[in-house]
Structure formats: structure tokens, C-alpha cells
Short mmCIF file of C-alpha atoms in Angstrom, two decimals:
data_model
loop_
_atom_site.label_atom_id
_atom_site.label_comp_id
_atom_site.label_asym_id
_atom_site.label_seq_id
_atom_site.Cartn_x
_atom_site.Cartn_y
_atom_site.Cartn_z
CA MET Q 1 -47.17 19.29 29.27
CA GLN Q 2 -47.23 16.25 27.55
CA THR Q 3 -47.40 13.52 30.06
CA VAL Q 4 -45.40 10.27 29.50
CA SER Q 5 -49.04 8.69 28.80
CA ASP Q 6 -49.43 11.46 26.15
CA ILE Q 7 -46.02 10.78 24.63
CA ARG Q 8 -46.31 7.19 24.29
CA THR Q 9 -50.07 7.38 22.85
CA ALA Q 10 -48.33 10.00 19.95
CA PHE Q 11 -45.63 7.43 19.19
CA LEU Q 12 -48.36 4.78 18.40
CA ASP Q 13 -50.78 6.90 16.65
CA PHE Q 14 -47.98 8.59 14.53
CA PHE Q 15 -46.88 5.03 13.28
CA GLU Q 16 -50.21 3.56 13.05
CA GLY Q 17 -50.77 6.84 10.91
CA GLN Q 18 -47.82 5.53 8.76
CA GLY Q 19 -49.45 2.07 8.43
CA HIS Q 20 -48.04 0.34 11.09
CA ALA Q 21 -49.98 -2.57 13.09
CA VAL Q 22 -49.70 -1.30 17.06
CA VAL Q 23 -48.68 -4.33 18.78
CA ALA Q 24 -48.92 -4.77 22.38
CA SER Q 25 -46.15 -5.24 24.58
CA SER Q 26 -44.99 -8.94 24.81
CA PRO Q 27 -44.54 -10.42 28.40
CA LEU Q 28 -41.37 -9.93 30.64
CA VAL Q 29 -40.97 -13.34 30.36
CA PRO Q 30 -39.53 -14.12 26.69
CA ARG Q 31 -42.20 -16.71 24.94
CA ASN Q 32 -39.51 -17.59 22.22
CA ASP Q 33 -36.18 -17.09 23.32
CA PRO Q 34 -34.74 -19.43 26.40
CA THR Q 35 -31.38 -17.39 25.98
CA LEU Q 36 -32.80 -14.64 27.61
CA LEU Q 37 -33.88 -14.10 31.34
CA PHE Q 38 -36.07 -11.29 30.55
CA THR Q 39 -37.48 -9.20 27.66
CA ASN Q 40 -34.58 -6.35 27.17
CA ALA Q 41 -35.75 -4.51 24.26
CA GLY Q 42 -38.47 -4.24 21.70
CA MET Q 43 -37.30 -6.73 18.94
CA VAL Q 44 -37.81 -9.68 21.20
CA GLN Q 45 -41.25 -10.52 20.22
CA PHE Q 46 -40.20 -10.18 16.67
CA LYS Q 47 -37.11 -12.27 16.59
CA ASN Q 48 -38.40 -15.37 14.79
CA VAL Q 49 -40.16 -12.78 12.48
CA PHE Q 50 -36.92 -11.23 11.67
CA THR Q 51 -35.13 -14.61 10.86
CA GLY Q 52 -38.17 -15.80 8.71
CA ALA Q 53 -39.26 -18.51 11.37
CA GLU Q 54 -42.32 -16.86 11.55
CA LYS Q 55 -45.01 -14.94 9.24
CA ARG Q 56 -47.33 -12.47 10.75
CA ASP Q 57 -50.47 -10.77 8.54
CA TYR Q 58 -48.11 -7.34 8.62
CA VAL Q 59 -45.14 -6.28 7.59
CA ARG Q 60 -44.85 -2.64 9.78
CA ALA Q 61 -45.46 -2.78 13.21
CA ALA Q 62 -44.97 -0.35 16.39
CA THR Q 63 -44.91 -1.11 20.06
CA SER Q 64 -44.09 0.60 23.70
CA GLN Q 65 -42.42 -2.97 24.81
CA LYS Q 66 -41.83 -3.25 28.68
CA CYS Q 67 -38.44 -4.05 29.57
CA VAL Q 68 -36.32 -5.22 32.37
CA ARG Q 69 -32.36 -4.95 32.43
CA ALA Q 70 -31.30 -6.40 35.68
CA GLY Q 71 -29.14 -9.41 34.88
CA GLY Q 72 -26.66 -11.26 32.76
CA LYS Q 73 -25.14 -8.67 29.88
CA HIS Q 74 -27.28 -6.03 31.08
CA ASN Q 75 -26.94 -5.76 34.74
CA ASP Q 76 -26.83 -1.93 36.03
CA LEU Q 77 -28.94 -2.93 39.47
CA GLU Q 78 -26.51 -0.94 41.89
CA ASN Q 79 -26.41 2.05 39.80
CA VAL Q 80 -30.37 2.63 39.72
CA GLY Q 81 -31.50 5.65 41.73
CA TYR Q 82 -28.05 7.08 41.65
CA THR Q 83 -27.76 8.27 38.08
CA ALA Q 84 -30.16 10.16 35.89
CA ARG Q 85 -30.71 7.21 33.54
CA HIS Q 86 -30.51 3.94 35.11
CA HIS Q 87 -33.35 1.91 35.48
CA THR Q 88 -34.22 -1.92 36.09
CA PHE Q 89 -37.59 -1.58 34.03
CA PHE Q 90 -38.23 1.01 31.30
CA GLU Q 91 -40.65 1.11 28.12
CA MET Q 92 -38.80 0.94 24.68
CA LEU Q 93 -40.90 2.74 22.05
CA GLY Q 94 -39.96 1.12 18.76
CA ASN Q 95 -41.26 0.80 14.79
CA PHE Q 96 -40.45 -2.40 13.04
CA SER Q 97 -40.30 -3.10 9.09
CA PHE Q 98 -40.16 -6.72 8.32
CA GLY Q 99 -38.87 -6.34 4.60
CA ASP Q 100 -40.96 -3.74 3.73
CA TYR Q 101 -39.46 -0.26 3.86
CA PHE Q 102 -35.93 0.45 4.92
CA LYS Q 103 -33.06 3.18 5.77
CA GLU Q 104 -34.55 6.11 3.67
CA THR Q 105 -38.34 5.65 5.39
CA ALA Q 106 -37.12 4.89 8.83
CA ILE Q 107 -34.89 7.93 9.05
CA GLU Q 108 -38.04 10.27 7.59
CA HIS Q 109 -40.38 8.84 10.12
CA ALA Q 110 -37.77 9.33 12.92
CA TRP Q 111 -37.22 12.75 12.09
CA ASN Q 112 -40.34 13.83 11.23
CA LEU Q 113 -41.66 12.57 14.83
CA ILE Q 114 -39.42 14.07 16.96
CA THR Q 115 -38.89 17.33 15.02
CA ARG Q 116 -42.37 17.54 13.72
CA ASP Q 117 -45.09 15.85 16.40
CA TYR Q 118 -42.25 15.99 19.43
CA GLY Q 119 -41.51 19.37 18.66
CA LEU Q 120 -37.64 18.75 19.59
CA ASP Q 121 -35.05 21.41 18.47
CA LYS Q 122 -33.41 20.52 15.36
CA ASP Q 123 -30.45 22.47 16.15
CA ARG Q 124 -29.85 20.14 19.56
CA LEU Q 125 -30.01 17.01 17.48
CA LEU Q 126 -27.08 15.08 16.06
CA VAL Q 127 -26.51 11.46 14.72
CA THR Q 128 -23.93 9.00 14.46
CA VAL Q 129 -23.76 6.28 11.39
CA TYR Q 130 -21.36 3.27 11.11
CA ALA Q 131 -18.03 4.57 9.57
CA GLU Q 132 -19.09 2.08 6.31
CA ASP Q 133 -22.62 3.06 6.09
CA GLU Q 134 -22.62 5.91 3.51
CA ASP Q 135 -25.96 5.49 2.42
CA ALA Q 136 -27.01 6.42 5.80
CA ALA Q 137 -25.15 9.91 5.97
CA VAL Q 138 -26.33 10.45 2.69
CA LEU Q 139 -29.92 10.07 3.62
CA TRP Q 140 -29.52 12.43 6.80
CA ARG Q 141 -28.30 14.94 4.86
CA LYS Q 142 -30.93 14.84 2.67
CA ILE Q 143 -33.92 14.04 4.96
CA ALA Q 144 -33.05 16.21 7.88
CA GLY Q 145 -30.31 19.03 6.15
CA LEU Q 146 -27.68 17.92 8.73
CA GLY Q 147 -24.28 19.01 8.32
CA ASP Q 148 -21.27 16.96 8.40
CA ASP Q 149 -20.23 18.20 11.53
CA ARG Q 150 -23.45 16.53 12.91
CA ILE Q 151 -23.05 13.24 11.34
CA ILE Q 152 -20.62 11.69 13.24
CA ARG Q 153 -19.07 8.33 11.66
CA ILE Q 154 -18.58 5.56 14.37
CA ALA Q 155 -16.23 2.67 13.17
CA THR Q 156 -16.97 0.29 16.05
CA SER Q 157 -19.10 -2.14 17.49
CA ASP Q 158 -21.23 0.73 18.81
CA ASN Q 159 -22.85 0.77 15.44
CA PHE Q 160 -23.09 -2.26 14.08
CA TRP Q 161 -25.86 -4.52 15.66
CA ALA Q 162 -25.85 -8.44 15.59
CA MET Q 163 -28.57 -10.78 17.08
CA GLY Q 164 -25.72 -13.28 17.69
CA ASP Q 165 -22.62 -14.50 16.52
CA THR Q 166 -24.48 -15.78 13.48
CA GLY Q 167 -28.20 -14.45 12.26
CA PRO Q 168 -29.19 -10.97 11.13
CA CYS Q 169 -27.09 -8.23 11.79
CA GLY Q 170 -26.57 -4.72 10.13
CA PRO Q 171 -25.41 -0.74 10.83
CA CYS Q 172 -27.12 1.36 13.05
CA SER Q 173 -27.82 5.08 13.34
CA GLU Q 174 -28.25 6.61 16.82
CA ILE Q 175 -29.69 10.20 17.30
CA PHE Q 176 -28.66 12.15 20.25
CA TYR Q 177 -29.88 15.43 22.04
CA ASP Q 178 -27.69 17.69 23.24
CA HIS Q 179 -28.78 19.31 26.85
CA GLY Q 180 -26.58 22.06 26.35
CA GLY Q 181 -22.95 23.41 27.22
CA HIS Q 182 -23.81 23.69 31.16
CA ILE Q 183 -23.75 19.91 31.43
CA PRO Q 184 -20.41 18.40 31.47
CA GLY Q 185 -19.74 15.78 28.30
CA GLY Q 186 -18.26 15.59 24.89
CA PRO Q 187 -20.22 14.41 21.48
CA PRO Q 188 -20.45 10.53 20.67
CA GLY Q 189 -16.93 9.51 19.65
CA SER Q 190 -14.99 11.60 21.66
CA PRO Q 191 -13.07 11.15 24.47
CA ASP Q 192 -15.74 12.78 26.72
CA GLU Q 193 -18.39 10.92 25.19
CA ASP Q 194 -19.47 9.50 28.70
CA GLY Q 195 -20.43 12.72 29.96
CA ASP Q 196 -24.22 13.80 30.60
CA ARG Q 197 -24.47 16.23 28.09
CA PHE Q 198 -24.90 14.13 24.91
CA ILE Q 199 -27.89 11.64 25.37
CA GLU Q 200 -28.82 9.03 23.19
CA ILE Q 201 -32.41 8.84 22.77
CA TRP Q 202 -33.24 6.71 19.53
CA ASN Q 203 -31.17 3.94 17.75
CA LEU Q 204 -32.29 2.72 14.09
CA VAL Q 205 -30.98 -0.43 13.34
CA PHE Q 206 -30.67 -1.33 9.48
CA MET Q 207 -30.78 -5.11 9.19
CA GLN Q 208 -29.39 -5.88 5.63
CA TYR Q 209 -26.98 -8.58 6.36
CA GLU Q 210 -26.86 -12.24 7.65
CA GLN Q 211 -23.57 -13.32 9.24
CA VAL Q 212 -23.22 -16.95 8.12
CA THR Q 213 -20.03 -17.91 9.77
CA LYS Q 214 -17.78 -15.78 11.47
CA GLU Q 215 -15.84 -15.05 8.17
CA GLN Q 216 -18.82 -14.88 5.95
CA ARG Q 217 -21.53 -12.12 5.62
CA ILE Q 218 -24.30 -12.06 2.78
CA SER Q 219 -26.73 -9.31 2.08
CA LEU Q 220 -30.35 -10.28 3.25
CA PRO Q 221 -32.65 -10.39 0.27
CA ARG Q 222 -35.43 -8.59 2.22
CA PRO Q 223 -33.82 -5.74 4.62
CA SER Q 224 -35.61 -5.04 7.68
CA ILE Q 225 -35.93 -2.01 10.15
CA ASP Q 226 -35.66 -2.48 14.21
CA THR Q 227 -35.73 0.75 16.35
CA GLY Q 228 -35.91 1.35 19.79
CA MET Q 229 -36.22 4.85 21.75
CA GLY Q 230 -36.33 4.83 25.65
CA LEU Q 231 -39.63 6.57 26.62
CA GLU Q 232 -38.41 7.45 29.85
CA ARG Q 233 -35.41 9.29 28.15
CA ILE Q 234 -37.70 11.38 25.52
CA SER Q 235 -40.36 12.16 27.93
CA ALA Q 236 -37.48 13.79 29.89
CA ILE Q 237 -36.38 15.84 27.22
CA MET Q 238 -39.95 16.86 26.22
CA GLN Q 239 -40.99 17.63 29.99
CA GLY Q 240 -37.78 20.14 30.10
CA HIS Q 241 -35.67 17.84 32.52
CA HIS Q 242 -32.34 16.08 32.18
CA ASP Q 243 -32.98 13.26 34.89
CA ASN Q 244 -35.49 10.59 33.74
CA TYR Q 245 -36.65 10.61 37.54
CA ASP Q 246 -38.28 13.82 36.98
CA ILE Q 247 -40.68 13.04 34.74
CA ASP Q 248 -43.94 12.86 35.78
CA LEU Q 249 -44.86 9.23 36.07
CA MET Q 250 -41.51 8.79 38.02
CA ARG Q 251 -42.46 12.02 40.35
CA SER Q 252 -45.69 10.64 41.15
CA LEU Q 253 -44.10 7.28 42.64
CA ILE Q 254 -41.57 9.08 44.12
CA GLU Q 255 -43.83 11.47 46.08
CA ALA Q 256 -46.12 8.33 46.92
CA SER Q 257 -43.20 6.73 48.36
CA ALA Q 258 -42.40 10.07 50.49
CA ASP Q 259 -46.08 10.50 51.35
CA ALA Q 260 -45.94 7.02 52.76
CA SER Q 261 -42.99 7.28 54.72
CA ASN Q 262 -43.20 10.52 55.58
CA GLN Q 263 -39.90 11.66 54.50
CA ASP Q 264 -39.18 14.53 52.20
CA ALA Q 265 -39.06 13.35 48.40
CA ASP Q 266 -36.03 15.79 47.90
CA GLY Q 267 -34.43 15.59 51.34
CA PRO Q 268 -31.52 13.32 52.74
CA HIS Q 269 -33.45 10.34 51.52
CA LYS Q 270 -33.88 11.26 47.82
CA ILE Q 271 -31.78 8.15 46.60
CA SER Q 272 -33.73 5.74 48.36
CA HIS Q 273 -36.93 7.06 47.07
CA ARG Q 274 -35.71 6.87 43.68
CA VAL Q 275 -34.78 3.20 44.01
CA ILE Q 276 -38.21 2.56 45.34
CA ALA Q 277 -40.03 4.37 42.26
CA ASP Q 278 -38.14 2.30 40.04
CA HIS Q 279 -37.79 -1.30 41.61
CA LEU Q 280 -41.79 -0.85 42.34
CA ARG Q 281 -42.35 -0.84 38.75
CA ALA Q 282 -40.03 -3.93 38.04
CA SER Q 283 -41.22 -5.98 40.77
CA SER Q 284 -45.15 -5.25 39.96
CA PHE Q 285 -44.70 -5.87 36.40
CA LEU Q 286 -42.78 -8.78 36.60
CA ILE Q 287 -45.33 -10.32 39.14
CA ALA Q 288 -47.77 -9.54 36.73
CA ASP Q 289 -46.17 -11.62 33.91
CA GLY Q 290 -46.05 -14.80 36.27
CA VAL Q 291 -42.85 -14.45 37.99
CA LEU Q 292 -42.68 -14.75 41.66
CA PRO Q 293 -39.94 -14.49 44.19
CA SER Q 294 -37.54 -17.43 44.73
CA ASN Q 295 -33.96 -18.49 45.37
CA GLU Q 296 -33.43 -19.29 41.73
CA GLY Q 297 -33.40 -17.75 37.90
CA ARG Q 298 -35.96 -15.22 37.13
CA GLY Q 299 -37.31 -15.53 40.71
CA TYR Q 300 -34.04 -14.73 42.42
CA VAL Q 301 -33.47 -11.72 40.27
CA LEU Q 302 -37.05 -10.48 41.16
CA ARG Q 303 -36.47 -11.10 45.00
CA ARG Q 304 -32.82 -9.29 44.80
CA ILE Q 305 -34.95 -6.38 42.93
CA MET Q 306 -37.39 -5.99 45.69
CA ARG Q 307 -35.21 -6.84 48.54
CA ARG Q 308 -32.96 -3.76 47.38
CA ALA Q 309 -36.25 -1.51 47.58
CA MET Q 310 -37.03 -3.06 50.93
CA ARG Q 311 -33.53 -2.21 52.15
CA HIS Q 312 -33.94 1.34 51.12
CA ALA Q 313 -37.46 1.57 52.72
CA HIS Q 314 -35.42 0.36 55.95
CA ILE Q 315 -32.84 3.10 55.74
CA ILE Q 316 -35.40 6.01 55.32
CA GLY Q 317 -36.84 4.56 59.07
CA CYS Q 318 -39.96 2.66 57.56
CA THR Q 319 -40.82 0.18 60.48
CA ASP Q 320 -43.85 -1.54 58.61
CA PRO Q 321 -43.99 -2.92 55.09
CA LEU Q 322 -43.91 0.07 52.63
CA MET Q 323 -43.84 -1.32 49.01
CA TRP Q 324 -47.21 -2.87 48.92
CA ARG Q 325 -48.69 0.28 50.05
CA LEU Q 326 -47.42 2.19 46.85
CA VAL Q 327 -48.94 -0.24 44.61
CA PRO Q 328 -52.27 2.07 43.80
CA ALA Q 329 -49.95 4.87 42.60
CA LEU Q 330 -48.51 2.51 40.00
CA VAL Q 331 -51.88 1.36 38.62
CA ARG Q 332 -53.08 4.94 38.43
CA GLN Q 333 -50.21 6.05 36.68
CA MET Q 334 -49.58 2.87 34.01
CA GLY Q 335 -52.64 0.69 34.45
CA GLY Q 336 -54.33 2.43 31.44
CA ALA Q 337 -51.45 1.27 29.30
CA PHE Q 338 -51.13 -2.02 30.86
CA SER Q 339 -54.23 -3.77 31.70
CA GLU Q 340 -52.39 -6.50 33.51
CA LEU Q 341 -51.30 -4.21 36.57
CA HIS Q 342 -55.31 -4.09 37.29
CA ARG Q 343 -55.82 -7.79 36.88
CA ALA Q 344 -52.89 -8.63 39.04
CA GLU Q 345 -53.06 -5.55 41.71
CA SER Q 346 -53.92 -7.89 44.57
CA LEU Q 347 -51.54 -10.53 43.98
CA ILE Q 348 -48.55 -7.71 43.40
CA ALA Q 349 -49.81 -6.18 46.98
CA GLU Q 350 -49.95 -9.56 48.55
CA THR Q 351 -46.62 -10.78 47.28
CA LEU Q 352 -44.99 -7.39 48.13
CA LYS Q 353 -46.15 -7.44 51.98
CA LEU Q 354 -45.62 -11.01 52.34
CA GLU Q 355 -41.99 -10.55 50.99
CA GLU Q 356 -41.17 -7.34 52.89
CA THR Q 357 -42.36 -8.78 56.36
CA ARG Q 358 -40.08 -11.84 55.57
CA PHE Q 359 -37.27 -9.47 55.08
CA LYS Q 360 -38.00 -7.12 58.11
CA GLU Q 361 -37.96 -10.36 59.97
CA THR Q 362 -34.74 -11.88 58.50
CA LEU Q 363 -33.28 -7.95 58.99
CA ASP Q 364 -34.24 -7.90 62.83
CA ARG Q 365 -32.68 -11.21 63.70
CA GLY Q 366 -29.74 -10.33 62.23
CA LEU Q 367 -29.66 -6.90 64.04
CA ARG Q 368 -30.53 -8.63 67.46
CA GLN Q 369 -27.64 -11.03 66.81
CA LEU Q 370 -25.39 -8.25 66.05
CA GLU Q 371 -26.54 -6.31 69.23
CA ARG Q 372 -25.67 -9.51 71.30
CA ARG Q 373 -22.29 -10.00 69.79
CA HIS Q 374 -21.46 -6.61 70.89
CA ARG Q 375 -22.92 -6.54 74.03
CA ARG Q 376 -20.56 -9.60 74.86
CA ALA Q 377 -17.80 -7.95 73.53
CA ARG Q 378 -18.22 -4.89 75.62
CA ARG Q 379 -18.49 -7.20 78.39
CA TRP Q 380 -15.31 -8.93 77.57
CA GLY Q 381 -13.44 -6.05 76.39
CA GLY Q 382 -12.79 -7.62 72.99
CA SER Q 383 -13.97 -7.51 69.44
CA ALA Q 384 -17.87 -8.47 68.27
CA TRP Q 385 -15.95 -10.21 65.60
#
């Protein structure tokens, strides 16, 4: 079985072999975009390159970008742990062309990687294209041999990407994997598209226009490519799973939580272990990138993530702080790809331990107050409230 680490390495090696500069993940706190709370996609660190405001010494790049989505437009915090694919922290694999190659090469690279190097079954793959982008449909037929029944035209903004109300934009093409008829759900664009059978694994964005005003759109002189593929999603497929939490990386963190709490990883507290595993990653990487828990801004989001995990640690019966004890397991799994975890390991552990200690003290005070109210209510025959 290929591990998550193997799959990440294979992606970067493939694109390095195709002349791409392998660029390190940028921090979770964006350097060049004050409008973003956290880095939430691979293209964030290249935003100024795409707009022409910044020049670099390469025109092709590949990254495995650490991302956090836990606030603002992308806020699925309360779903994390309960679904197969929601995360607060995830890695986005991406390849980028800054005015170099365009649609044909991007589609060719994507198809070769997932069918040849990753070995995905071609018969389980289908794609979407923007309804007006006949070029992409023709290229998918030519390069992948897909029939029209597996090239789905989408007329909505789901397949047209824009950086904002103005700026670079263009159609996109999404690659979907069919997990099989035993899982409910229909293909993209169908009434049942929200089911779990057909899962998007890779989005290829063809940046070929600039939105000048709401009414005016012009062609870019040097069209570019921006792609994003969730490492956890592709790893689940390659490891024979439907659920991201069953991949080796997440499973190791879940089992670390189970061992430290003496609670079965797959027993009645399964969801709590999943929440703890996911939130451990988000919390640790945010701390490593300089975010500390507070009552405002990024620090407030971090505190919410930490305390949600700590509430689940309380639910499974942990009387002592748990999260900090799991940091070594995370460093073992991801420290090889992200050296900042090694550098910040002590800070991460100390911050988690202090925050969980304070959280438990607050929780205990609240429970004692509630118990006193109940005792008074029983004594006087009334309600605790």
C-alpha cells in the first residue's frame, strides 16, 4: 500500500519531472492577502504571480499546500468528524503554469498521473467541463478517450472560477471518481449529485480571462493553469477506502487518541476520535505558523478548533489533558514533509496542554455551578433555571 507520504512524494516527483519547480508550502497565515483569514488553497501564495504583480524565476510550479478552512466562506467546523470528507486542515496538491502551458498540457499531465502513475481505473473516472468550454471537452475526448457520456457539461459557476468580482478568471474542469453503485448518489449535475458515490478529486482551472468590470471580460494575453487535488481524497481512493479518516495518516492519529484515552478507536466514541485527530492537525500547524489562541481574529478560530477537540476529549472520559500527548504521533507522521512541526513541537505541546488545562478548569467550574443549582432546585422543589 502506498502511504499518504508516498502519494504526496509521487505527485511532486511527477511534476518535477515535467519541468515544474517544487515550491514549499506557504504558511497558513497568508503573506500577500489580508482579505483571507487562512491559506485555503494552493494558489494563494501565487496570487500576485497570476495577476502579474510579482515575477518569479520559474513559469511552472508544483506544491503540497497546507490549508485550513474553518471560518468565513469555508466554515464546515461542526461537520468535521461526522462526514467522510470534511476537515479543518487538509493538504492540497497543485500544479501551476504562469503563462506557459495551457489546457492540453494540463489535461495530459492530470490524466497521465492519475491513470499511469497512481493507477486509477479509467472506467471509474469522469469529468465535468464548463458548458461553453468546448475546447476542454474536445481535449478530454482526444487525450483520455472519454465518451460524451463521461464528459458532463455544467452551465453554472461550479465550473467557472473567479478570483473575485474582478481579476483573473476562467472555466474549470473537475475530475470525479466513481466509488461504485453500492454507494448512494448520482453524477455531477444530476438531482442526486450530493450523494457520496461520485467524488471530486481534482479541479483544473483554466485562467484565460480577466474580469475588468461586472460587464466586461477580456482574454488574458498569457493564459495560466491553477489546479487543486485533495491529498486526503486521492489517498483514500488509492488505499481502497471511501472515507478520508481511514487513510494511514488519519488512522495513526485516531489510534494514538484511542491509546491515550483507553477508548476503542472504532467503539462508541469513534466520532470523537475523528474530531480529535483532525483538530490536532489544524491546531498544531496553526501554532507552528505563529497563531496562538486568543479571543479575536485567527487566534479565536484556533481556540474554537482546540476547544471543540477538548470537549470531545471530555466526552470520552479524559480527566487529564489529552491533546498535547498526541503531538509526537503527528510529528512522526508529518514532520518529514513539514519541518516546522519539528521546530515548534515543544511550543505546540505546551500551548495545547495549557489551553486544555484552562478549558477543564472552566468546564469544572460550570459543572459545579450547575450541580449547586440542581441541589437548590431539589431542596425547594423548583427548577434549576
